[in-house]
Short mmCIF file of C-alpha atoms in Angstrom, two decimals:
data_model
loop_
_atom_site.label_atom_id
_atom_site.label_comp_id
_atom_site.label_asym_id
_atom_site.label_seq_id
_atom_site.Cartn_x
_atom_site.Cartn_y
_atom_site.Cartn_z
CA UNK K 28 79.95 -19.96 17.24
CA UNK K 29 80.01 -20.83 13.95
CA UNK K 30 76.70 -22.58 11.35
CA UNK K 31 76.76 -24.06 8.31
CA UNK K 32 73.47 -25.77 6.59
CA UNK K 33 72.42 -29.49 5.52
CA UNK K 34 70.40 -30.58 3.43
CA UNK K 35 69.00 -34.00 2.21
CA UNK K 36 69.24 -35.28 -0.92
CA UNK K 37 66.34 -37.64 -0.28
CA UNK K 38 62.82 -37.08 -1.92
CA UNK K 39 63.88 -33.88 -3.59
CA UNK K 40 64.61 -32.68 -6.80
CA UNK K 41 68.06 -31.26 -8.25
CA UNK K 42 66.46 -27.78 -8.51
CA UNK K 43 65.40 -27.85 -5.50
CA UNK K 44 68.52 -28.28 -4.02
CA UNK K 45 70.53 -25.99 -5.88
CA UNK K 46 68.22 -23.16 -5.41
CA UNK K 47 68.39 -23.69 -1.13
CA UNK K 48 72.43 -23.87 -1.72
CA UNK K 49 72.38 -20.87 -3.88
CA UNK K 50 70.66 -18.86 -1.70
CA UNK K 51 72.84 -20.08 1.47
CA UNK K 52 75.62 -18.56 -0.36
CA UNK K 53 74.36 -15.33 -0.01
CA UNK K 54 74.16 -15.45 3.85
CA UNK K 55 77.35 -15.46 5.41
CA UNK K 56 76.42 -16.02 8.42
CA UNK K 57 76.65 -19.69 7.15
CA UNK K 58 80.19 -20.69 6.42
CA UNK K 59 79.76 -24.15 4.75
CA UNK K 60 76.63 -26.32 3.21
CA UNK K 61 76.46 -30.28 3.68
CA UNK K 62 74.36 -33.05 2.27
CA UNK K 63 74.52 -37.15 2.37
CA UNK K 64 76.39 -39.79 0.50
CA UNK K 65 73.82 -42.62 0.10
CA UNK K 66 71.66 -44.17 -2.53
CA UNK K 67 68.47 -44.52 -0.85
CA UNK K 68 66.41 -42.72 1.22
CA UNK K 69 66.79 -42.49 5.16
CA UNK K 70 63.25 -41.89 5.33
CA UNK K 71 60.06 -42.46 4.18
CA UNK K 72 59.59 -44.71 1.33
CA UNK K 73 63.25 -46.23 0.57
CA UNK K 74 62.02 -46.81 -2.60
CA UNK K 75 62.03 -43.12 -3.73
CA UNK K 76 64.70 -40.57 -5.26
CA UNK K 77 68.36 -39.91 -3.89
CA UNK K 78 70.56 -38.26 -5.38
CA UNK K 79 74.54 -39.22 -5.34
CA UNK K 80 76.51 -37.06 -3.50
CA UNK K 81 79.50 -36.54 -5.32
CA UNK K 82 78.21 -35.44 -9.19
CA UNK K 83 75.29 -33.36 -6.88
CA UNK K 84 78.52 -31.91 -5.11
CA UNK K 85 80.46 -30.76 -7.79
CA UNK K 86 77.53 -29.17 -9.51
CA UNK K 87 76.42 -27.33 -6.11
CA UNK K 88 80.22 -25.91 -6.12
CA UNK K 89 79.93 -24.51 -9.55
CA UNK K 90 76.39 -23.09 -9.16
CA UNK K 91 77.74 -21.44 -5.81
CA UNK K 92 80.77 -19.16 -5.00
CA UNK K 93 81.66 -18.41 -1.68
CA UNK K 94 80.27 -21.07 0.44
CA UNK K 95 82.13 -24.26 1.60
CA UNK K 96 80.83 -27.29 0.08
CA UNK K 97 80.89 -30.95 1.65
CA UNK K 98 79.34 -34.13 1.93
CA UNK K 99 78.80 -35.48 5.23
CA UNK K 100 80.20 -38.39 5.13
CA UNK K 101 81.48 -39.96 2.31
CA UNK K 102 81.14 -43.92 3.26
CA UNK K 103 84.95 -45.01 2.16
CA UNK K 104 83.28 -48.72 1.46
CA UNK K 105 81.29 -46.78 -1.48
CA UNK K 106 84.75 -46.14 -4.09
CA UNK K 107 87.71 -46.87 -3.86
CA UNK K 108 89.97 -44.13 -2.07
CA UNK K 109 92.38 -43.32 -5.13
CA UNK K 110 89.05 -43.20 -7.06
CA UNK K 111 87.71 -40.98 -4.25
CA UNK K 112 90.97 -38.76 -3.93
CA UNK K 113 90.57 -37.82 -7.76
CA UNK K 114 87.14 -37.05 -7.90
CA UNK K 115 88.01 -34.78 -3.94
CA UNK K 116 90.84 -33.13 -6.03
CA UNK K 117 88.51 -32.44 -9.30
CA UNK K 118 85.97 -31.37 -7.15
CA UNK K 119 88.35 -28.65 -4.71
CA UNK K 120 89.22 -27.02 -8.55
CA UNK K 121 85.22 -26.88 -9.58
CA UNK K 122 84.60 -24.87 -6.06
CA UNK K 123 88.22 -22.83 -6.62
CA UNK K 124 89.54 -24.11 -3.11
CA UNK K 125 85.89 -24.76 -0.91
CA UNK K 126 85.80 -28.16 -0.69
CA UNK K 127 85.21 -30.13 2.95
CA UNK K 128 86.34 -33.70 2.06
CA UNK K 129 84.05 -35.77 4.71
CA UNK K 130 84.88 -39.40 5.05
CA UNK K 131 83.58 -42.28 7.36
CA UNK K 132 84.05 -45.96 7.19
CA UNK K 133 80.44 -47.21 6.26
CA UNK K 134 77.34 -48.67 7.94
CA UNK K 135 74.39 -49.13 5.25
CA UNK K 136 73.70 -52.91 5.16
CA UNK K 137 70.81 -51.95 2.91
CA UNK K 138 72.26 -50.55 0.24
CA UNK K 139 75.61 -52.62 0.10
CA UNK K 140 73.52 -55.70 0.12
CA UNK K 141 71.20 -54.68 -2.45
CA UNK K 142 74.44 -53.38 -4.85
CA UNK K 143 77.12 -56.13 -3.64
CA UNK K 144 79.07 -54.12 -2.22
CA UNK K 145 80.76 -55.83 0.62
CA UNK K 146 80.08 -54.77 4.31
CA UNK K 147 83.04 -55.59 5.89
CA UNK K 148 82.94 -56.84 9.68
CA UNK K 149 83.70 -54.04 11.68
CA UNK K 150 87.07 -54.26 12.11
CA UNK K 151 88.24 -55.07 8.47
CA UNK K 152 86.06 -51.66 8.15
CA UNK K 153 87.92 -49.72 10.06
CA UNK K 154 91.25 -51.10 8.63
CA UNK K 155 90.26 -50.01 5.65
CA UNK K 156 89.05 -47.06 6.33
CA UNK K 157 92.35 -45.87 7.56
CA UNK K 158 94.41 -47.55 5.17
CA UNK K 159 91.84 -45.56 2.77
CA UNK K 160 92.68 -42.19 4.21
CA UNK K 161 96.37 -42.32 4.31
CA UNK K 162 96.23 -43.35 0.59
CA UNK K 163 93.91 -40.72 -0.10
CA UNK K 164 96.68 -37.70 1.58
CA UNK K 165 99.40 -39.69 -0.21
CA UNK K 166 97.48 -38.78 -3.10
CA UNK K 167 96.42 -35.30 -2.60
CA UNK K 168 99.71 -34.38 -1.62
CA UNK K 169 102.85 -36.07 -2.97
CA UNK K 170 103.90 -36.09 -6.86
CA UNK K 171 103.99 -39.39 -6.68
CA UNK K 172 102.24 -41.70 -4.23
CA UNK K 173 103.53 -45.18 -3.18
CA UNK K 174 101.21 -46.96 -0.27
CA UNK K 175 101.65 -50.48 0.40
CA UNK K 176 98.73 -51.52 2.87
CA UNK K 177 97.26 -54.72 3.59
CA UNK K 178 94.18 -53.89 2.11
CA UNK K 179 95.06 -50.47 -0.68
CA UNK K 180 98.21 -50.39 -2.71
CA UNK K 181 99.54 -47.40 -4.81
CA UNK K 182 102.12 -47.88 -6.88
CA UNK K 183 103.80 -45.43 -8.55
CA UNK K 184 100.33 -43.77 -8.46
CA UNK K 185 99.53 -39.97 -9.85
CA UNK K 186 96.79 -37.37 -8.84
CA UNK K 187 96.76 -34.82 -11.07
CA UNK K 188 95.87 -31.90 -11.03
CA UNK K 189 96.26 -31.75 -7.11
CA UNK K 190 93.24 -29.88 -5.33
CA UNK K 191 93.38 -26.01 -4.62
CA UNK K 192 94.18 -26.42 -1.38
CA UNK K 193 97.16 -27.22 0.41
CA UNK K 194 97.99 -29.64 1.34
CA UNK K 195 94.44 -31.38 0.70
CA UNK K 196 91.12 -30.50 1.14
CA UNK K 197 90.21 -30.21 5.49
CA UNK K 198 89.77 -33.59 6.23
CA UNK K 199 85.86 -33.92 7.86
CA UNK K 200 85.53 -37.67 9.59
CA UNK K 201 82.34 -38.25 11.21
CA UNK K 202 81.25 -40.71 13.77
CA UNK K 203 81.16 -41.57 17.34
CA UNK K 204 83.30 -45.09 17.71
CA UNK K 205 86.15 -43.97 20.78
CA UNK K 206 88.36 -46.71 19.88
CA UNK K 207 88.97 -46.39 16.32
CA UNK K 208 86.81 -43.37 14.54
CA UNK K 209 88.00 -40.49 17.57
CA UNK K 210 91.74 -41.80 17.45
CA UNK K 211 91.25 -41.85 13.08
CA UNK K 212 89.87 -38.23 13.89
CA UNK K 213 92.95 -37.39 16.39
CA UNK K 214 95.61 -38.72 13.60
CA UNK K 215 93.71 -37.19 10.23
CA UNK K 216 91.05 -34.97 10.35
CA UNK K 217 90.67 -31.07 10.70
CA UNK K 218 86.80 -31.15 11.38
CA UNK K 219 85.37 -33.83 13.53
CA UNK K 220 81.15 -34.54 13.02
CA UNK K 221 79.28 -36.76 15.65
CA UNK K 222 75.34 -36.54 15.57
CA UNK K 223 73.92 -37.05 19.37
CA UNK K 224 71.10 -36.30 20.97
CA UNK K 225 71.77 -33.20 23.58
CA UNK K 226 75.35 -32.08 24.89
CA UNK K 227 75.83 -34.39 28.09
CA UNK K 228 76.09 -36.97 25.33
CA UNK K 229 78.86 -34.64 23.60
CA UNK K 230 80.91 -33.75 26.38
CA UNK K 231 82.27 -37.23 27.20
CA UNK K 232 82.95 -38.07 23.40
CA UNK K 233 85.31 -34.77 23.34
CA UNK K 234 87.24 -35.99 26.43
CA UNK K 235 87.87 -39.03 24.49
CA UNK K 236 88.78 -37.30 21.43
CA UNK K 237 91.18 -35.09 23.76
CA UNK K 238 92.75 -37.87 25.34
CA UNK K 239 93.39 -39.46 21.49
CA UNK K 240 94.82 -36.32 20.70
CA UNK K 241 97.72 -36.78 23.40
CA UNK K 242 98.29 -40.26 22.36
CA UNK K 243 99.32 -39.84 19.31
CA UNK K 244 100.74 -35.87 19.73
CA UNK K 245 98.21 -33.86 18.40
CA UNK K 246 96.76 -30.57 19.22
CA UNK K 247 92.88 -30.84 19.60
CA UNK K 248 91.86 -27.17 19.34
CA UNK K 249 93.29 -27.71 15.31
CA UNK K 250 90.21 -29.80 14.97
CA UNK K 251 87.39 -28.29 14.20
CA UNK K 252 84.27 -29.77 16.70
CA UNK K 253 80.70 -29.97 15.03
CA UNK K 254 77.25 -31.86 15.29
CA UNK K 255 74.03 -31.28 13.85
CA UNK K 256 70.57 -29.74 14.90
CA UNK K 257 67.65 -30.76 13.41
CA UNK K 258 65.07 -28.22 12.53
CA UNK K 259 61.99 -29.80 13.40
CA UNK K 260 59.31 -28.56 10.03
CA UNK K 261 56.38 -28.54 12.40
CA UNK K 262 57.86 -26.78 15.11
CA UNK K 263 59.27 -23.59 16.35
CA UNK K 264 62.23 -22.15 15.00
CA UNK K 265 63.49 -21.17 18.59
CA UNK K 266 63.99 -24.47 19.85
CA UNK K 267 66.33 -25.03 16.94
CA UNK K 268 68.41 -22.37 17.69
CA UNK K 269 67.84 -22.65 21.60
CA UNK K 270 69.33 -26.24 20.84
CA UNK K 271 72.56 -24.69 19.01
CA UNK K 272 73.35 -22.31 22.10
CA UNK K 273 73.27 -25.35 24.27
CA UNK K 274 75.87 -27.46 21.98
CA UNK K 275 77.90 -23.55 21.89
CA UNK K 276 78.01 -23.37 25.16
CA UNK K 277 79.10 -27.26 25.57
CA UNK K 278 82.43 -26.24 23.42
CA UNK K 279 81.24 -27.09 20.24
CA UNK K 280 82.94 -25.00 17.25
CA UNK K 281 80.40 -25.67 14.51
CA UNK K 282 76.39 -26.33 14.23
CA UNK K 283 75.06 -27.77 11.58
CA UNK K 284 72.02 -26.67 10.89
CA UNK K 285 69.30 -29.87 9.35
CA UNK K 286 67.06 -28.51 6.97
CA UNK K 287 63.70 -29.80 6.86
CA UNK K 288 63.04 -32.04 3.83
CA UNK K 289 60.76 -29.63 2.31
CA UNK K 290 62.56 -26.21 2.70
CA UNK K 291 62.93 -24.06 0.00
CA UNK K 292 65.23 -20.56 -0.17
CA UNK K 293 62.47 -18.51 2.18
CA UNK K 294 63.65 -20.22 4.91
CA UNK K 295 67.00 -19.19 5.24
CA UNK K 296 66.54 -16.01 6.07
CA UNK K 297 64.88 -16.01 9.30
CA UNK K 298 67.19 -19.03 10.27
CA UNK K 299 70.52 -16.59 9.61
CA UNK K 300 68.45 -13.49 11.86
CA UNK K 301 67.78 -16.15 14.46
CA UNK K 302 71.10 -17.07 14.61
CA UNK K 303 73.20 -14.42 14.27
CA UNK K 304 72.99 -13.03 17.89
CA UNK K 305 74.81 -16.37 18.82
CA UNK K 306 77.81 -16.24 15.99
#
């Protein structure tokens, strides 16, 4: 088994954050550290601090230098994906290579309606949001990039410099959808992210996602399978860690480990001794 760390950008304060990242860098029992793209809260008073994901990212990959940095997920409605590819490429040269480009289609009707950005019905969503990620590998990975979609158009279009890695950044798509997010995860992505509530609801979603896999010729053990546990602040730390056994021993490659709002560097330790009997 493999663990990485979240944390949430919500009611927190820059230092705060980089200090819990900094520290996860020196544990290597965790391979990769995750946060939100949003503008408000989840919780609590929605009226309170966030901070955005992708300047927070690219300072978290300079103050670090060995762990794998991502956001989890980038909602594709939020910038537009050649705008989105450049800043993924930027950021893969701040963190020399460590970047986990996580995408998803969008769902906030809070936010977009209170910045006008348009919500798309569901479907236009999801058209977009693929049309978004081939434009965004077109990008990342040809010299020049020509996309003609219904919805994104590149013409003639540059990326430069490209990102580190080759030939883009591991594509993270997160989300639960069996129609159209597990068949975008089948065609696209290297890591696949679904948050659910125990592993009997996991288990069917990866048959889906293998049966995608066939249909459009694709290997699923080259995907990378994780979800999240959340570590409950008032509670013990064993039932966290009881919880990640039970999604290891479901199949799943990669737990995510949910900070609690309030954690600070001290509480990293005990988490990596907890779990390292399981990696």
């Amino acid at each position: 088994m493999r663990f990485a760390i979240k944390t949430r950008p919500e009611h927190t304060t820059w230092q705060q954050m980089r200090d819990v990242w900094v520290a996860a860098d020196q544990f290597e029992i965790f391979e990769s550290a995750w946060h939100w793209d949003h503008f408000y809260p989840l919780t609590g008073d929605m009226q309170g601090p966030n901070l955005e994901a992708w300047t927070t990212l690219a300072a978290l990959a300079q103050a670090t230098s060995r762990i794998r940095v991502g956001c989890q997920v980038t909602g594709m409605i939020y910038r537009h994906p050649a705008v989105l590819a450049n800043m993924a490429a930027t950021t893969d040269i701040i963190s020399d290579g460590r970047l986990e480009l996580g995408i998803g289609a969008g769902w906030n009707e809070m936010e977009t309606a209170a910045y006008g950005i348009d919500l798309y019905p569901l479907k236009e969503r999801f058209d977009r949001f693929d049309e978004g990620t081939e434009a965004m590998i077109a990008l990342l990975t040809e010299k020049v990039a020509n996309f003609d979609g219904k919805y994104i158009k590149l013409t003639e279009a540059y990326c430069n410099p490209k990102p580190v890695q080759t030939p883009h950044p591991p594509i993270t798509i997160g989300g639960k959808g069996p129609k159209r997010t597990l068949r975008a995860v089948a065609k696209w992505a290297q890591q696949w992210n679904v948050i659910v509530a125990n592993p009997e609801e996991w288990k069917p979603l990866k048959d889906v996602l293998v049966q995608r896999c066939e249909e459009v010729g694709r290997d699923v053990n080259e995907i990378t399978c994780s979800v999240n546990v959340r570590i409950d602040p008032d509670g013990p730390l064993d039932k966290a860690v009881a919880d990640a056994a039970a999604y290891g021993e479901a199949g799943v490659d990669l737990i995510i480990m949910n900070l609690p709002l309030d954690a600070g560097p001290s509480v990293l330790e005990p988490l990596a001794k907890a779990l390292a009997p399981l990696a």
